[in-house]
């Protein structure tokens, strides 16, 4: 019987454009772009040059600080170009795809018979170990860390998030193999939602299954860590996206690297919200061909509306791209009398609009902030949507002032930027809380290096 943890704090935001459970497969394309920025905390060092040939699974770059951590190519082909920005920062690696894909064969392995070191070495060799993240700092981990626990959250409950149960269909065996592999490296916890009924989740082997019953952000892995195995100073917890667990399982079951994933296309500006199956590095211009209702006044987001990043058609599928959403910018909006109007079609957490009388309904929100940044207001807003045993407002103030001792005392080692996504949404001060938390984590990581 799985453990059940009930959460009361949080907020479910119902937006128009949830992906229908139909899937379109994106076929091969001529060029792919791999962007190292997809891996938070990694300092990339290129190990290929323009004109080099690579197979699927060959290393494109390594972590400069930990050269044994490689990052695999999603395709076989030729390195067309290495895009660089200011101070020669690596922005992307362009790959020209072969007509017939060739895979580096790492050999099939029976995970049940492998030791922890053998599992770790297999992931390192295939360029997949960098997909494992860690708390504290919410960055890609390194093989020198020893986790006190490993967490996988199969619950995605952010607005317009993809349904992992749909992605899991047909990948159950690889998912279980991936979980078994992780269990060799440390005690592994699988977090699921109360509405999830997939047998591969409820009856997963070699892991401890915990059901989280509550509103968003119950699916955040940081929230789950906080309720099961809080991170203290000096401790490390590994976190793995459920899609990456499938990647790991494919490696052991087939001996090959396969970075194809299911992506939800959602939002009010999406022609037909649905799922697509695409390869890591596929250009958005290919994935979103004929998918948008319009080209102008559209905010394209790599991710969901709360935690994703502003994007464009020149971007490509990143390693964390579980959703691509499109909403209206709202730049052309002209509301008579502004906030004085009842606004039955606008969402409000404070019941400022009459829409709270409409019950559960979907809203077609745009990208406007609707207000300017101002001094932080100690109103308890953060705490109402942050189901963690920390004082969110005090932690944000400590980060802004650069008070490291206070940050540590207030639990910064337990949080990641996405944990403050809802707090940022309801914040009357209009502060960029996720950016502030990332700055605080980077500061501590530098100080503790």
Short mmCIF file of C-alpha atoms in Angstrom, two decimals:
data_model
loop_
_atom_site.label_atom_id
_atom_site.label_comp_id
_atom_site.label_asym_id
_atom_site.label_seq_id
_atom_site.Cartn_x
_atom_site.Cartn_y
_atom_site.Cartn_z
CA UNK A 1 0.00 0.00 0.00
CA UNK A 2 1.48 3.35 -1.08
CA UNK A 3 1.95 6.14 1.42
CA UNK A 4 -0.42 9.11 1.01
CA UNK A 5 0.61 12.69 1.82
CA UNK A 6 -2.17 15.29 1.78
CA UNK A 7 -1.29 18.89 0.92
CA UNK A 8 -3.62 21.81 1.43
CA UNK A 9 -1.56 24.77 0.25
CA UNK A 10 -1.32 25.49 -3.45
CA UNK A 11 -3.38 26.66 -6.39
CA UNK A 12 -4.74 24.95 -9.51
CA UNK A 13 -4.90 27.30 -12.51
CA UNK A 14 -7.11 26.02 -15.31
CA UNK A 15 -6.03 27.46 -18.65
CA UNK A 16 -7.53 27.05 -22.09
CA UNK A 17 -5.64 24.80 -24.47
CA UNK A 18 -4.90 21.59 -22.58
CA UNK A 19 -3.36 19.03 -24.93
CA UNK A 20 -5.78 16.36 -26.17
CA UNK A 21 -4.49 12.81 -25.80
CA UNK A 22 -3.71 12.33 -29.47
CA UNK A 23 -0.16 12.05 -30.76
CA UNK A 24 1.64 13.20 -33.90
CA UNK A 25 5.10 11.82 -34.65
CA UNK A 26 7.64 14.35 -35.92
CA UNK A 27 9.72 12.63 -38.57
CA UNK A 28 13.42 13.13 -39.32
CA UNK A 29 14.57 16.62 -40.25
CA UNK A 30 17.74 17.90 -41.90
CA UNK A 31 19.23 19.79 -38.95
CA UNK A 32 19.16 19.50 -35.17
CA UNK A 33 20.47 21.94 -32.56
CA UNK A 34 21.71 20.83 -29.14
CA UNK A 35 21.88 23.66 -26.59
CA UNK A 36 24.09 23.07 -23.52
CA UNK A 37 22.07 25.65 -21.56
CA UNK A 38 19.44 22.91 -21.21
CA UNK A 39 21.66 21.47 -18.47
CA UNK A 40 21.65 23.85 -15.50
CA UNK A 41 24.97 24.24 -13.72
CA UNK A 42 27.09 22.63 -16.44
CA UNK A 43 30.09 24.49 -17.88
CA UNK A 44 30.26 22.95 -21.38
CA UNK A 45 33.50 22.06 -23.12
CA UNK A 46 33.16 21.04 -26.77
CA UNK A 47 34.84 17.75 -27.71
CA UNK A 48 33.85 17.82 -31.39
CA UNK A 49 34.77 20.20 -34.18
CA UNK A 50 33.05 21.45 -37.30
CA UNK A 51 33.05 18.70 -39.90
CA UNK A 52 33.36 15.84 -37.39
CA UNK A 53 31.08 12.83 -37.77
CA UNK A 54 29.18 11.47 -34.77
CA UNK A 55 26.90 8.55 -34.07
CA UNK A 56 23.85 8.56 -31.81
CA UNK A 57 25.26 8.40 -28.27
CA UNK A 58 28.68 9.89 -29.05
CA UNK A 59 29.76 12.78 -26.82
CA UNK A 60 29.26 16.32 -28.14
CA UNK A 61 30.52 18.13 -25.06
CA UNK A 62 31.57 17.44 -21.48
CA UNK A 63 31.29 19.29 -18.19
CA UNK A 64 34.49 21.33 -17.92
CA UNK A 65 34.62 20.79 -14.15
CA UNK A 66 33.92 17.05 -14.40
CA UNK A 67 35.21 15.81 -17.81
CA UNK A 68 33.93 12.28 -17.13
CA UNK A 69 30.37 13.65 -17.43
CA UNK A 70 29.62 13.50 -21.16
CA UNK A 71 26.54 14.63 -23.06
CA UNK A 72 25.33 12.45 -25.91
CA UNK A 73 24.40 13.35 -29.47
CA UNK A 74 20.70 12.66 -30.24
CA UNK A 75 21.45 11.84 -33.89
CA UNK A 76 24.16 10.56 -36.19
CA UNK A 77 25.53 12.99 -38.71
CA UNK A 78 28.01 15.80 -39.22
CA UNK A 79 28.79 18.69 -36.89
CA UNK A 80 27.76 21.64 -39.05
CA UNK A 81 28.61 24.52 -36.72
CA UNK A 82 29.20 25.54 -33.12
CA UNK A 83 27.24 28.69 -32.26
CA UNK A 84 28.93 31.01 -29.76
CA UNK A 85 27.83 34.15 -27.97
CA UNK A 86 29.53 36.74 -25.80
CA UNK A 87 32.89 35.68 -24.37
CA UNK A 88 32.68 32.63 -26.66
CA UNK A 89 29.87 31.10 -24.65
CA UNK A 90 28.56 27.96 -26.38
CA UNK A 91 24.97 28.61 -27.44
CA UNK A 92 24.33 25.58 -29.61
CA UNK A 93 25.79 22.74 -31.65
CA UNK A 94 24.24 22.35 -35.11
CA UNK A 95 24.13 18.83 -36.49
CA UNK A 96 23.45 17.75 -40.09
CA UNK A 97 21.56 14.47 -39.86
CA UNK A 98 22.40 11.31 -41.83
CA UNK A 99 19.65 9.77 -43.92
CA UNK A 100 20.24 6.45 -42.15
CA UNK A 101 20.88 6.81 -38.42
CA UNK A 102 23.81 4.93 -36.88
CA UNK A 103 23.86 4.13 -33.17
CA UNK A 104 26.82 3.64 -30.87
CA UNK A 105 26.14 0.24 -29.32
CA UNK A 106 26.87 0.19 -25.58
CA UNK A 107 25.52 -3.33 -25.15
CA UNK A 108 22.36 -4.60 -23.49
CA UNK A 109 22.64 -5.19 -19.75
CA UNK A 110 20.54 -6.87 -17.10
CA UNK A 111 20.18 -4.09 -14.56
CA UNK A 112 19.19 -6.47 -11.76
CA UNK A 113 22.66 -8.04 -11.85
CA UNK A 114 24.63 -4.77 -11.97
CA UNK A 115 26.34 -3.04 -9.06
CA UNK A 116 25.97 0.66 -8.27
CA UNK A 117 29.36 1.46 -9.84
CA UNK A 118 28.46 -0.46 -13.00
CA UNK A 119 25.20 1.45 -13.36
CA UNK A 120 26.93 4.78 -12.81
CA UNK A 121 29.72 3.95 -15.28
CA UNK A 122 27.19 2.87 -17.90
CA UNK A 123 25.36 6.21 -17.62
CA UNK A 124 28.65 8.12 -17.74
CA UNK A 125 29.89 6.21 -20.78
CA UNK A 126 26.65 6.77 -22.72
CA UNK A 127 26.49 10.49 -21.92
CA UNK A 128 23.34 10.28 -19.79
CA UNK A 129 24.62 10.83 -16.26
CA UNK A 130 24.29 14.60 -16.65
CA UNK A 131 20.52 14.13 -16.81
CA UNK A 132 20.56 13.49 -13.05
CA UNK A 133 19.96 16.67 -11.02
CA UNK A 134 20.52 17.38 -7.37
CA UNK A 135 19.36 19.37 -4.40
CA UNK A 136 20.86 21.61 -3.12
CA UNK A 137 21.34 24.13 -5.94
CA UNK A 138 18.94 22.43 -8.45
CA UNK A 139 21.75 21.73 -10.94
CA UNK A 140 23.07 18.77 -12.90
CA UNK A 141 24.93 16.61 -10.40
CA UNK A 142 28.40 15.09 -10.64
CA UNK A 143 29.62 11.52 -9.99
CA UNK A 144 31.48 12.56 -6.86
CA UNK A 145 28.25 13.18 -4.93
CA UNK A 146 26.62 10.45 -2.86
CA UNK A 147 22.84 10.85 -2.57
CA UNK A 148 21.00 10.16 0.65
CA UNK A 149 17.95 9.53 -1.56
CA UNK A 150 16.80 9.72 -5.18
CA UNK A 151 13.44 11.26 -6.12
CA UNK A 152 11.36 10.84 -9.25
CA UNK A 153 8.08 12.77 -9.58
CA UNK A 154 5.70 11.38 -12.19
CA UNK A 155 3.08 14.03 -11.34
CA UNK A 156 2.94 17.08 -13.59
CA UNK A 157 0.36 19.55 -12.32
CA UNK A 158 1.52 22.95 -13.55
CA UNK A 159 -0.97 24.70 -15.89
CA UNK A 160 -0.98 23.11 -19.37
CA UNK A 161 1.55 20.48 -18.29
CA UNK A 162 1.71 17.22 -20.20
CA UNK A 163 0.20 14.09 -18.70
CA UNK A 164 3.05 11.68 -17.93
CA UNK A 165 0.66 8.71 -17.96
CA UNK A 166 0.10 9.39 -21.67
CA UNK A 167 3.84 9.56 -22.26
CA UNK A 168 4.30 6.33 -20.32
CA UNK A 169 2.09 4.30 -22.67
CA UNK A 170 4.34 1.86 -24.53
CA UNK A 171 7.34 2.77 -22.37
CA UNK A 172 6.40 0.87 -19.20
CA UNK A 173 9.22 -1.67 -19.43
CA UNK A 174 11.89 1.00 -20.02
CA UNK A 175 10.49 3.06 -17.13
CA UNK A 176 10.70 0.12 -14.72
CA UNK A 177 14.24 -0.71 -15.89
CA UNK A 178 15.24 2.91 -15.29
CA UNK A 179 13.76 2.85 -11.77
CA UNK A 180 15.64 -0.37 -11.00
CA UNK A 181 18.87 1.22 -12.22
CA UNK A 182 18.35 4.24 -9.96
CA UNK A 183 17.57 1.98 -6.99
CA UNK A 184 21.09 0.57 -7.34
CA UNK A 185 22.49 4.05 -6.75
CA UNK A 186 20.42 4.91 -3.67
CA UNK A 187 17.02 4.62 -1.99
CA UNK A 188 14.55 5.76 -4.63
CA UNK A 189 11.18 7.41 -4.08
CA UNK A 190 8.51 7.68 -6.80
CA UNK A 191 5.93 10.43 -6.30
CA UNK A 192 2.56 10.17 -8.10
CA UNK A 193 -0.82 11.92 -7.96
CA UNK A 194 -4.03 10.55 -6.50
CA UNK A 195 -5.68 10.57 -9.96
CA UNK A 196 -2.92 8.55 -11.61
CA UNK A 197 -3.96 4.92 -12.15
CA UNK A 198 -1.26 3.48 -14.44
CA UNK A 199 -0.13 0.09 -13.19
CA UNK A 200 3.51 0.96 -13.99
CA UNK A 201 3.27 3.78 -11.44
CA UNK A 202 1.09 2.27 -8.71
CA UNK A 203 2.94 -1.06 -8.71
CA UNK A 204 6.43 0.13 -9.56
CA UNK A 205 9.13 -2.18 -8.21
CA UNK A 206 12.38 -1.41 -6.36
CA UNK A 207 11.10 2.01 -5.27
CA UNK A 208 8.93 3.48 -2.52
CA UNK A 209 5.74 4.89 -4.04
CA UNK A 210 4.15 7.95 -2.41
CA UNK A 211 0.81 9.43 -3.46
CA UNK A 212 0.53 13.23 -3.17
CA UNK A 213 -3.03 14.46 -2.70
CA UNK A 214 -3.27 18.21 -3.15
CA UNK A 215 -3.25 21.14 -5.57
CA UNK A 216 -0.32 22.37 -7.65
CA UNK A 217 2.66 22.38 -6.88
CA UNK A 218 2.28 18.91 -5.32
CA UNK A 219 4.08 17.53 -8.37
CA UNK A 220 7.23 19.59 -7.79
CA UNK A 221 10.02 17.26 -6.79
CA UNK A 222 11.26 19.86 -4.28
CA UNK A 223 7.91 19.76 -2.48
CA UNK A 224 8.07 15.96 -2.35
CA UNK A 225 11.64 16.01 -1.01
CA UNK A 226 10.59 18.49 1.67
CA UNK A 227 7.87 16.14 2.95
CA UNK A 228 9.84 12.89 2.80
CA UNK A 229 13.58 13.54 3.20
CA UNK A 230 14.40 17.24 3.74
CA UNK A 231 17.86 18.34 2.66
CA UNK A 232 20.19 19.62 5.37
CA UNK A 233 23.48 21.40 4.83
CA UNK A 234 26.09 18.92 3.63
CA UNK A 235 23.51 16.44 2.28
CA UNK A 236 22.67 15.73 -1.37
CA UNK A 237 19.46 14.39 -2.88
CA UNK A 238 19.30 13.41 -6.54
CA UNK A 239 16.22 14.22 -8.60
CA UNK A 240 15.40 12.65 -11.97
CA UNK A 241 12.69 13.67 -14.44
CA UNK A 242 10.43 10.67 -15.23
CA UNK A 243 11.23 11.02 -18.96
CA UNK A 244 14.93 10.64 -18.16
CA UNK A 245 14.10 7.43 -16.29
CA UNK A 246 12.73 6.13 -19.61
CA UNK A 247 15.95 7.22 -21.35
CA UNK A 248 17.99 5.25 -18.80
CA UNK A 249 15.80 2.19 -19.25
CA UNK A 250 16.16 2.30 -23.04
CA UNK A 251 19.94 2.36 -22.66
CA UNK A 252 20.03 -0.80 -20.55
CA UNK A 253 17.32 -2.64 -22.52
CA UNK A 254 18.65 -1.89 -26.01
CA UNK A 255 22.26 -0.82 -25.47
CA UNK A 256 21.54 2.39 -27.42
CA UNK A 257 20.82 6.02 -26.60
CA UNK A 258 17.32 7.08 -27.64
CA UNK A 259 16.31 10.65 -26.74
CA UNK A 260 12.85 10.74 -28.33
CA UNK A 261 10.19 12.11 -25.99
CA UNK A 262 6.51 13.09 -25.89
CA UNK A 263 5.84 16.84 -25.77
CA UNK A 264 2.51 18.54 -25.03
CA UNK A 265 1.54 21.39 -27.34
CA UNK A 266 -0.92 23.58 -25.45
CA UNK A 267 -2.23 27.08 -24.91
CA UNK A 268 -4.94 29.34 -26.26
CA UNK A 269 -2.88 30.27 -29.34
CA UNK A 270 -2.34 26.65 -30.38
CA UNK A 271 -4.45 25.50 -33.34
CA UNK A 272 -5.07 21.95 -32.11
CA UNK A 273 -3.58 21.27 -28.64
CA UNK A 274 -2.15 17.76 -28.75
CA UNK A 275 0.99 15.72 -28.12
CA UNK A 276 3.93 15.26 -30.45
CA UNK A 277 6.76 12.77 -30.36
CA UNK A 278 10.03 14.47 -31.23
CA UNK A 279 13.75 14.05 -30.80
CA UNK A 280 15.89 16.15 -28.48
CA UNK A 281 17.31 18.98 -30.61
CA UNK A 282 14.43 19.15 -33.13
CA UNK A 283 13.80 22.79 -34.19
CA UNK A 284 10.56 24.35 -32.96
CA UNK A 285 9.86 25.45 -36.54
CA UNK A 286 9.48 21.74 -37.41
CA UNK A 287 7.59 20.71 -34.26
CA UNK A 288 5.14 23.62 -34.56
CA UNK A 289 4.60 23.55 -38.31
CA UNK A 290 1.02 24.80 -38.95
CA UNK A 291 0.28 24.43 -35.20
CA UNK A 292 -0.15 28.11 -34.21
CA UNK A 293 -3.38 30.02 -34.76
CA UNK A 294 -1.39 33.17 -35.55
CA UNK A 295 2.19 34.36 -35.92
CA UNK A 296 1.82 37.81 -34.35
CA UNK A 297 0.97 38.75 -30.75
CA UNK A 298 1.91 35.25 -29.55
CA UNK A 299 4.14 34.38 -26.60
CA UNK A 300 5.88 31.10 -27.36
CA UNK A 301 7.07 29.33 -24.21
CA UNK A 302 9.56 26.49 -23.91
CA UNK A 303 7.83 24.72 -21.04
CA UNK A 304 4.64 25.51 -19.16
CA UNK A 305 3.41 29.10 -18.59
CA UNK A 306 4.70 29.27 -14.99
CA UNK A 307 8.20 27.79 -15.22
CA UNK A 308 8.98 27.88 -18.95
CA UNK A 309 11.20 30.37 -20.76
CA UNK A 310 10.28 32.81 -23.51
CA UNK A 311 11.14 31.22 -26.82
CA UNK A 312 10.84 31.52 -30.61
CA UNK A 313 10.64 29.29 -33.66
CA UNK A 314 14.45 29.33 -33.97
CA UNK A 315 14.72 27.46 -30.65
CA UNK A 316 14.89 23.68 -30.40
CA UNK A 317 13.56 20.92 -28.15
CA UNK A 318 15.59 21.02 -24.95
CA UNK A 319 16.28 18.18 -22.61
CA UNK A 320 13.57 19.46 -20.22
CA UNK A 321 11.00 20.38 -22.88
CA UNK A 322 7.95 18.44 -21.74
CA UNK A 323 5.63 21.17 -23.05
CA UNK A 324 5.61 23.90 -25.66
CA UNK A 325 2.88 26.44 -24.96
CA UNK A 326 1.59 29.41 -26.92
CA UNK A 327 -0.52 32.17 -25.38
CA UNK A 328 -1.46 35.67 -26.46
CA UNK A 329 1.01 38.45 -25.65
CA UNK A 330 -1.86 40.83 -24.89
CA UNK A 331 0.02 43.85 -26.23
CA UNK A 332 -3.03 44.93 -28.23
CA UNK A 333 -5.44 44.58 -25.30
CA UNK A 334 -7.45 47.72 -24.57
CA UNK A 335 -9.76 47.31 -21.58
CA UNK A 336 -12.27 50.04 -20.90
CA UNK A 337 -12.13 51.15 -17.24
CA UNK A 338 -9.42 48.54 -16.54
CA UNK A 339 -9.61 46.92 -13.13
CA UNK A 340 -12.95 48.58 -12.32
CA UNK A 341 -14.77 46.20 -14.68
CA UNK A 342 -16.17 42.91 -13.25
CA UNK A 343 -13.87 40.86 -15.52
CA UNK A 344 -15.69 37.52 -15.48
CA UNK A 345 -13.15 36.13 -17.97
CA UNK A 346 -10.07 37.07 -15.94
CA UNK A 347 -8.53 34.94 -13.20
CA UNK A 348 -7.90 36.34 -9.73
CA UNK A 349 -6.68 34.69 -6.54
CA UNK A 350 -7.97 37.53 -4.35
CA UNK A 351 -11.55 37.55 -5.65
CA UNK A 352 -11.00 41.01 -7.11
CA UNK A 353 -13.00 39.91 -10.17
CA UNK A 354 -16.40 38.30 -10.33
CA UNK A 355 -14.89 35.28 -12.08
CA UNK A 356 -14.60 33.48 -8.73
CA UNK A 357 -18.37 33.08 -8.85
CA UNK A 358 -18.14 31.13 -12.11
CA UNK A 359 -16.79 27.95 -10.49
CA UNK A 360 -14.18 25.81 -12.19
CA UNK A 361 -13.62 27.15 -15.70
CA UNK A 362 -10.79 27.49 -18.18
CA UNK A 363 -9.26 30.92 -18.72
CA UNK A 364 -7.55 32.25 -21.84
CA UNK A 365 -4.93 34.37 -20.10
CA UNK A 366 -2.29 36.41 -21.89
CA UNK A 367 1.32 37.22 -21.02
CA UNK A 368 0.75 40.65 -19.47
CA UNK A 369 2.11 41.22 -15.96
CA UNK A 370 -0.68 43.70 -15.15
CA UNK A 371 1.28 45.85 -12.77
CA UNK A 372 4.77 47.10 -12.08
CA UNK A 373 7.50 45.84 -9.80
CA UNK A 374 7.42 47.39 -6.33
CA UNK A 375 8.83 46.81 -2.87
CA UNK A 376 8.12 43.38 -1.42
CA UNK A 377 4.85 43.23 0.51
CA UNK A 378 4.81 40.97 3.60
CA UNK A 379 1.26 39.74 3.05
CA UNK A 380 1.55 35.96 3.45
CA UNK A 381 0.78 35.44 -0.25
CA UNK A 382 3.75 33.13 -0.81
CA UNK A 383 2.91 30.89 2.12
CA UNK A 384 -0.63 30.28 0.84
CA UNK A 385 0.70 28.53 -2.29
CA UNK A 386 3.98 27.09 -0.99
CA UNK A 387 3.37 23.69 0.67
CA UNK A 388 6.84 23.47 2.18
CA UNK A 389 8.14 23.90 5.69
CA UNK A 390 9.94 27.16 4.91
CA UNK A 391 9.16 30.88 5.25
CA UNK A 392 9.07 31.93 1.60
CA UNK A 393 8.88 35.69 2.03
CA UNK A 394 11.72 35.79 4.56
CA UNK A 395 13.85 33.57 2.33
CA UNK A 396 13.34 35.87 -0.66
CA UNK A 397 14.31 38.89 1.45
CA UNK A 398 17.46 37.10 2.63
CA UNK A 399 18.44 36.31 -0.97
CA UNK A 400 17.85 39.91 -2.11
CA UNK A 401 20.04 41.22 0.70
CA UNK A 402 22.70 38.56 0.15
CA UNK A 403 22.52 37.27 3.75
CA UNK A 404 24.00 33.79 3.36
CA UNK A 405 23.53 32.78 7.00
CA UNK A 406 19.85 33.68 6.85
CA UNK A 407 19.42 31.85 3.55
CA UNK A 408 20.82 28.67 5.07
CA UNK A 409 18.69 28.98 8.20
CA UNK A 410 15.54 29.54 6.10
CA UNK A 411 15.99 26.39 4.01
CA UNK A 412 17.45 27.49 0.68
CA UNK A 413 19.14 24.09 0.28
CA UNK A 414 15.71 22.49 -0.09
CA UNK A 415 14.27 24.69 -2.82
CA UNK A 416 14.57 25.10 -6.57
CA UNK A 417 13.32 28.07 -8.64
CA UNK A 418 10.22 26.19 -9.84
CA UNK A 419 9.02 25.86 -6.23
CA UNK A 420 8.37 29.63 -6.28
CA UNK A 421 6.55 29.66 -9.64
CA UNK A 422 3.09 29.90 -8.07
CA UNK A 423 4.30 32.43 -5.52
CA UNK A 424 5.55 34.54 -8.43
CA UNK A 425 2.14 34.24 -10.09
CA UNK A 426 0.21 35.51 -7.04
CA UNK A 427 2.84 38.04 -5.93
CA UNK A 428 1.40 41.56 -5.59
CA UNK A 429 4.92 42.98 -5.80
CA UNK A 430 5.46 41.50 -9.29
CA UNK A 431 8.93 40.26 -8.37
CA UNK A 432 10.73 37.68 -10.55
CA UNK A 433 10.97 35.19 -7.72
CA UNK A 434 12.33 32.30 -9.78
CA UNK A 435 15.19 34.47 -11.03
CA UNK A 436 15.88 35.66 -7.48
CA UNK A 437 15.99 32.09 -6.13
CA UNK A 438 18.33 31.03 -8.95
CA UNK A 439 20.66 33.92 -8.10
CA UNK A 440 20.65 32.88 -4.45
CA UNK A 441 21.41 29.25 -5.30
CA UNK A 442 24.24 30.28 -7.63
CA UNK A 443 25.67 32.53 -4.92
CA UNK A 444 25.71 29.71 -2.37
CA UNK A 445 27.10 27.23 -4.84
CA UNK A 446 29.99 29.61 -5.58
CA UNK A 447 30.61 30.26 -1.88
CA UNK A 448 30.61 26.56 -1.00
CA UNK A 449 32.75 25.44 -3.97
#
